[in-house]
Short mmCIF file of C-alpha atoms in Angstrom, two decimals:
data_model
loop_
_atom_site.label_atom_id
_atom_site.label_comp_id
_atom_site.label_asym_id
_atom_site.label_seq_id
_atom_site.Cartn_x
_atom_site.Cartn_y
_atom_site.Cartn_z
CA UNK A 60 238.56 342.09 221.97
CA UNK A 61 242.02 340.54 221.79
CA UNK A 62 242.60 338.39 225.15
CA UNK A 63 246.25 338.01 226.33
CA UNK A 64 246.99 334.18 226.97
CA UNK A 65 249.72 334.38 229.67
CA UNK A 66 249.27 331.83 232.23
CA UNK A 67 248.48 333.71 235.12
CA UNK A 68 250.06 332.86 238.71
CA UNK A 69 248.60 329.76 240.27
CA UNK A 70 247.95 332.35 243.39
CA UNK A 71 245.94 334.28 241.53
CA UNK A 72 244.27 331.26 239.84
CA UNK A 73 243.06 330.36 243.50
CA UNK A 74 242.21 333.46 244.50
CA UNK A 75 239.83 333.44 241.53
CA UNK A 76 238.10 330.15 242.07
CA UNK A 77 237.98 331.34 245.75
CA UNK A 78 235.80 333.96 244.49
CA UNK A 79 233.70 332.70 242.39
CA UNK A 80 232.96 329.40 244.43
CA UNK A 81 231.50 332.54 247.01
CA UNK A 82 229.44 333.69 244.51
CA UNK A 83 227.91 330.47 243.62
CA UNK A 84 227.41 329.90 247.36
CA UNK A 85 225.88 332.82 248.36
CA UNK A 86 223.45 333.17 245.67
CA UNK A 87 222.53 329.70 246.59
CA UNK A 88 221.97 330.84 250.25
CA UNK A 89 220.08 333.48 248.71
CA UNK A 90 217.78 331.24 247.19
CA UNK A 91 217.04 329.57 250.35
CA UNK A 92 216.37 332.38 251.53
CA UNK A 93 219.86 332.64 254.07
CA UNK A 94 222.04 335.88 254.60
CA UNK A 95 225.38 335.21 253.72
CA UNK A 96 227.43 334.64 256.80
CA UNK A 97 230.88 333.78 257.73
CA UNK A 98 229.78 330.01 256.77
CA UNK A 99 233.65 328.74 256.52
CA UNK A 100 234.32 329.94 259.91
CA UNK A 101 231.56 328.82 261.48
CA UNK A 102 232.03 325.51 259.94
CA UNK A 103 235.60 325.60 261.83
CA UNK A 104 234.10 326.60 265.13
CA UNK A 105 231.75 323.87 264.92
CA UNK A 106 234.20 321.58 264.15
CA UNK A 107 236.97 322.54 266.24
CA UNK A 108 235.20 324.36 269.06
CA UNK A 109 235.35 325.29 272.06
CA UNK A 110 238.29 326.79 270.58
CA UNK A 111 240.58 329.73 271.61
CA UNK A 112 240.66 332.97 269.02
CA UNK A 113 244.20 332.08 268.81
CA UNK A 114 243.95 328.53 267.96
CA UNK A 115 240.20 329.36 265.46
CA UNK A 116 243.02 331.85 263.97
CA UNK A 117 245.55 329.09 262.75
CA UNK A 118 242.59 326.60 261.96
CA UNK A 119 241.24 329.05 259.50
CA UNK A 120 244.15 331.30 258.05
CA UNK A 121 242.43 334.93 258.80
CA UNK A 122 244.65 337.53 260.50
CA UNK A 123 243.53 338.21 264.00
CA UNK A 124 241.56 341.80 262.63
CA UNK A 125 240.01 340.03 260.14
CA UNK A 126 238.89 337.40 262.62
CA UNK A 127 237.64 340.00 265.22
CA UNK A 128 235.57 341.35 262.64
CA UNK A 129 233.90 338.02 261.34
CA UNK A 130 233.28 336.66 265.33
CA UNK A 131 231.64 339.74 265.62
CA UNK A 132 229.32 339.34 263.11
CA UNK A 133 228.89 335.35 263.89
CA UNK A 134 228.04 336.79 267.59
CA UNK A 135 225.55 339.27 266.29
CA UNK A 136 223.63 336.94 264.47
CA UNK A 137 223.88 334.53 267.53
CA UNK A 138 225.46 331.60 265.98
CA UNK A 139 228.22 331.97 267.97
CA UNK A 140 229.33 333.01 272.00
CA UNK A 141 232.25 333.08 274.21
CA UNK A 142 232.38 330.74 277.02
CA UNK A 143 235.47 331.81 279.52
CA UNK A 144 238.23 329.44 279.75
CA UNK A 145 238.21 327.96 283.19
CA UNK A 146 241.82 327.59 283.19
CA UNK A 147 242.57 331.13 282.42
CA UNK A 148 240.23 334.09 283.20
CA UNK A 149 242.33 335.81 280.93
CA UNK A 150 241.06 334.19 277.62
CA UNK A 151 237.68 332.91 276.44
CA UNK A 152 236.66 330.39 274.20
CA UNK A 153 234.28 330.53 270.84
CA UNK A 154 231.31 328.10 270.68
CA UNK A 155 229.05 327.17 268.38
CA UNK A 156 225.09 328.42 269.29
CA UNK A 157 222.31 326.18 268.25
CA UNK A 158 220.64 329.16 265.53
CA UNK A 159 224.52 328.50 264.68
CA UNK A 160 223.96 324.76 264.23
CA UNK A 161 220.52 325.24 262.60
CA UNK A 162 222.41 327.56 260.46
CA UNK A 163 224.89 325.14 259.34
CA UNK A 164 222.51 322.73 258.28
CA UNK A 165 220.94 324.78 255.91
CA UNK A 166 223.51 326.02 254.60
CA UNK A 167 225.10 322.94 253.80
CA UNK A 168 222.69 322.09 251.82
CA UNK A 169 223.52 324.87 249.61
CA UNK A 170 227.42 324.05 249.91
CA UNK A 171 226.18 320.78 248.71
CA UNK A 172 224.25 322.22 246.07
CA UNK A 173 227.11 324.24 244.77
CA UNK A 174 229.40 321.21 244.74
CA UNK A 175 226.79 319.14 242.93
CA UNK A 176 226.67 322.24 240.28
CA UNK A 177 230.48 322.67 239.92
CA UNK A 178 231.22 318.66 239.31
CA UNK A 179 228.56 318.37 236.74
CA UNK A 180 230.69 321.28 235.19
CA UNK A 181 233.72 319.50 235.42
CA UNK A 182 232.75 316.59 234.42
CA UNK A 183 234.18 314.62 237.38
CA UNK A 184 233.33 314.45 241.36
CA UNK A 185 234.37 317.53 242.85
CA UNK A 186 235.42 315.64 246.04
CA UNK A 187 238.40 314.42 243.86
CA UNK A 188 240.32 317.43 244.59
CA UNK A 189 240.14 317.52 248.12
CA UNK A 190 243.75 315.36 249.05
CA UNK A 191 245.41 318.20 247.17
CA UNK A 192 243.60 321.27 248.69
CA UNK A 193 244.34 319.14 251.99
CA UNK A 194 247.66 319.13 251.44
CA UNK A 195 248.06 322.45 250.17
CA UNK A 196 246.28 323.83 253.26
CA UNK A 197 248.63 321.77 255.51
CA UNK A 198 251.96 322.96 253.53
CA UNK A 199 250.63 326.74 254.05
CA UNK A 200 249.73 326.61 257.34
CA UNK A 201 253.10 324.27 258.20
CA UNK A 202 255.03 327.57 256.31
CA UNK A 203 253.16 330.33 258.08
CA UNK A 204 253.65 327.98 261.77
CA UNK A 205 257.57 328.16 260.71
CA UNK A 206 257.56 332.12 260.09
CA UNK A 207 255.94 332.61 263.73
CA UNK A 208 258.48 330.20 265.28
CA UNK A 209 261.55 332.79 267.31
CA UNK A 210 264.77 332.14 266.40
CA UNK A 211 267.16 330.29 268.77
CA UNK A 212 268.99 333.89 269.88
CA UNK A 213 265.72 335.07 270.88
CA UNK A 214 264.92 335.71 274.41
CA UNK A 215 261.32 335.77 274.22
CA UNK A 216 261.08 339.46 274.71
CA UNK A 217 260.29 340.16 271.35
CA UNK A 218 258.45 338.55 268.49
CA UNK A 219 261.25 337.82 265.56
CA UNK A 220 260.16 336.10 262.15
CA UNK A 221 262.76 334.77 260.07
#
């Protein structure tokens, strides 16, 4: 079968290796014997928590339904809980449980694992790449910050994106 060769967005290139990087990690969970959770987020929670839906929002690029959805799951299995915000009984805070923690060790092991299987791949340390997909995570989240910001004739009765 005849392939076309166009080069293909660098978008969808990422979207790609986002995808299969998942499946190598979750049949390595499944080796261990580990569902496949929300690992990513949880990784931010632990890292970043207590931390406000809001702010756990920014920190790890989902929309707010898609990170209602995930918590809820996290909460189910118990690696996560809201702790009220003492400051504002209007808003809560996500924490990190310890089955959460024990979670996260094991399973870094497998993220390990993975990355130890994708740089013998390549050929080369897979940790080389992260200063770029740091700063490519920083540019995106600095551009999606700058569509949320109102513009100066706003009165702050409305949300209005540029």
């Amino acid at each position: 079968m005849a392939r076309n060769h166009k080069t293909r967005s660098v978008l969808v290139e990422l979207g790609i290796v986002n995808a299969l990087a998942s499946q190598l990690f979750d049949r390595q969970l499944a080796q261990l014997g580990l569902r496949p959770v929300q690992f990513g987020l949880l990784t931010v929670v632990a890292s970043h928590g207590p931390i406000t839906p809001t702010n756990l929002e920014r920190e790890s690029g989902l929309l707010p339904t898609t990170l209602r959805e995930r918590l809820r799951a996290l909460e189910g299995a118990g690696f996560v809980h809201r702790v009220s915000n003492p400051r504002d009984g209007r808003s809560h805070f996500v924490e990190i449980t310890p089955d959460g923690v024990g979670f996260l060790k094991l399973a870094s092991a497998a993220a390990r694992a993975v990355e130890g299987d994708i740089s013998r791949a390549l050929g080369s340390p897979l940790e080389e790449y992260r200063p770029l997909l740091e700063k490519l995570r920083l540019a995106q989240q600095s551009l999606l910050d700058e569509a949320a910001q109102p513009t100066e004739e706003d009165d702050g009765t409305e949300v209005t994106f540029r």
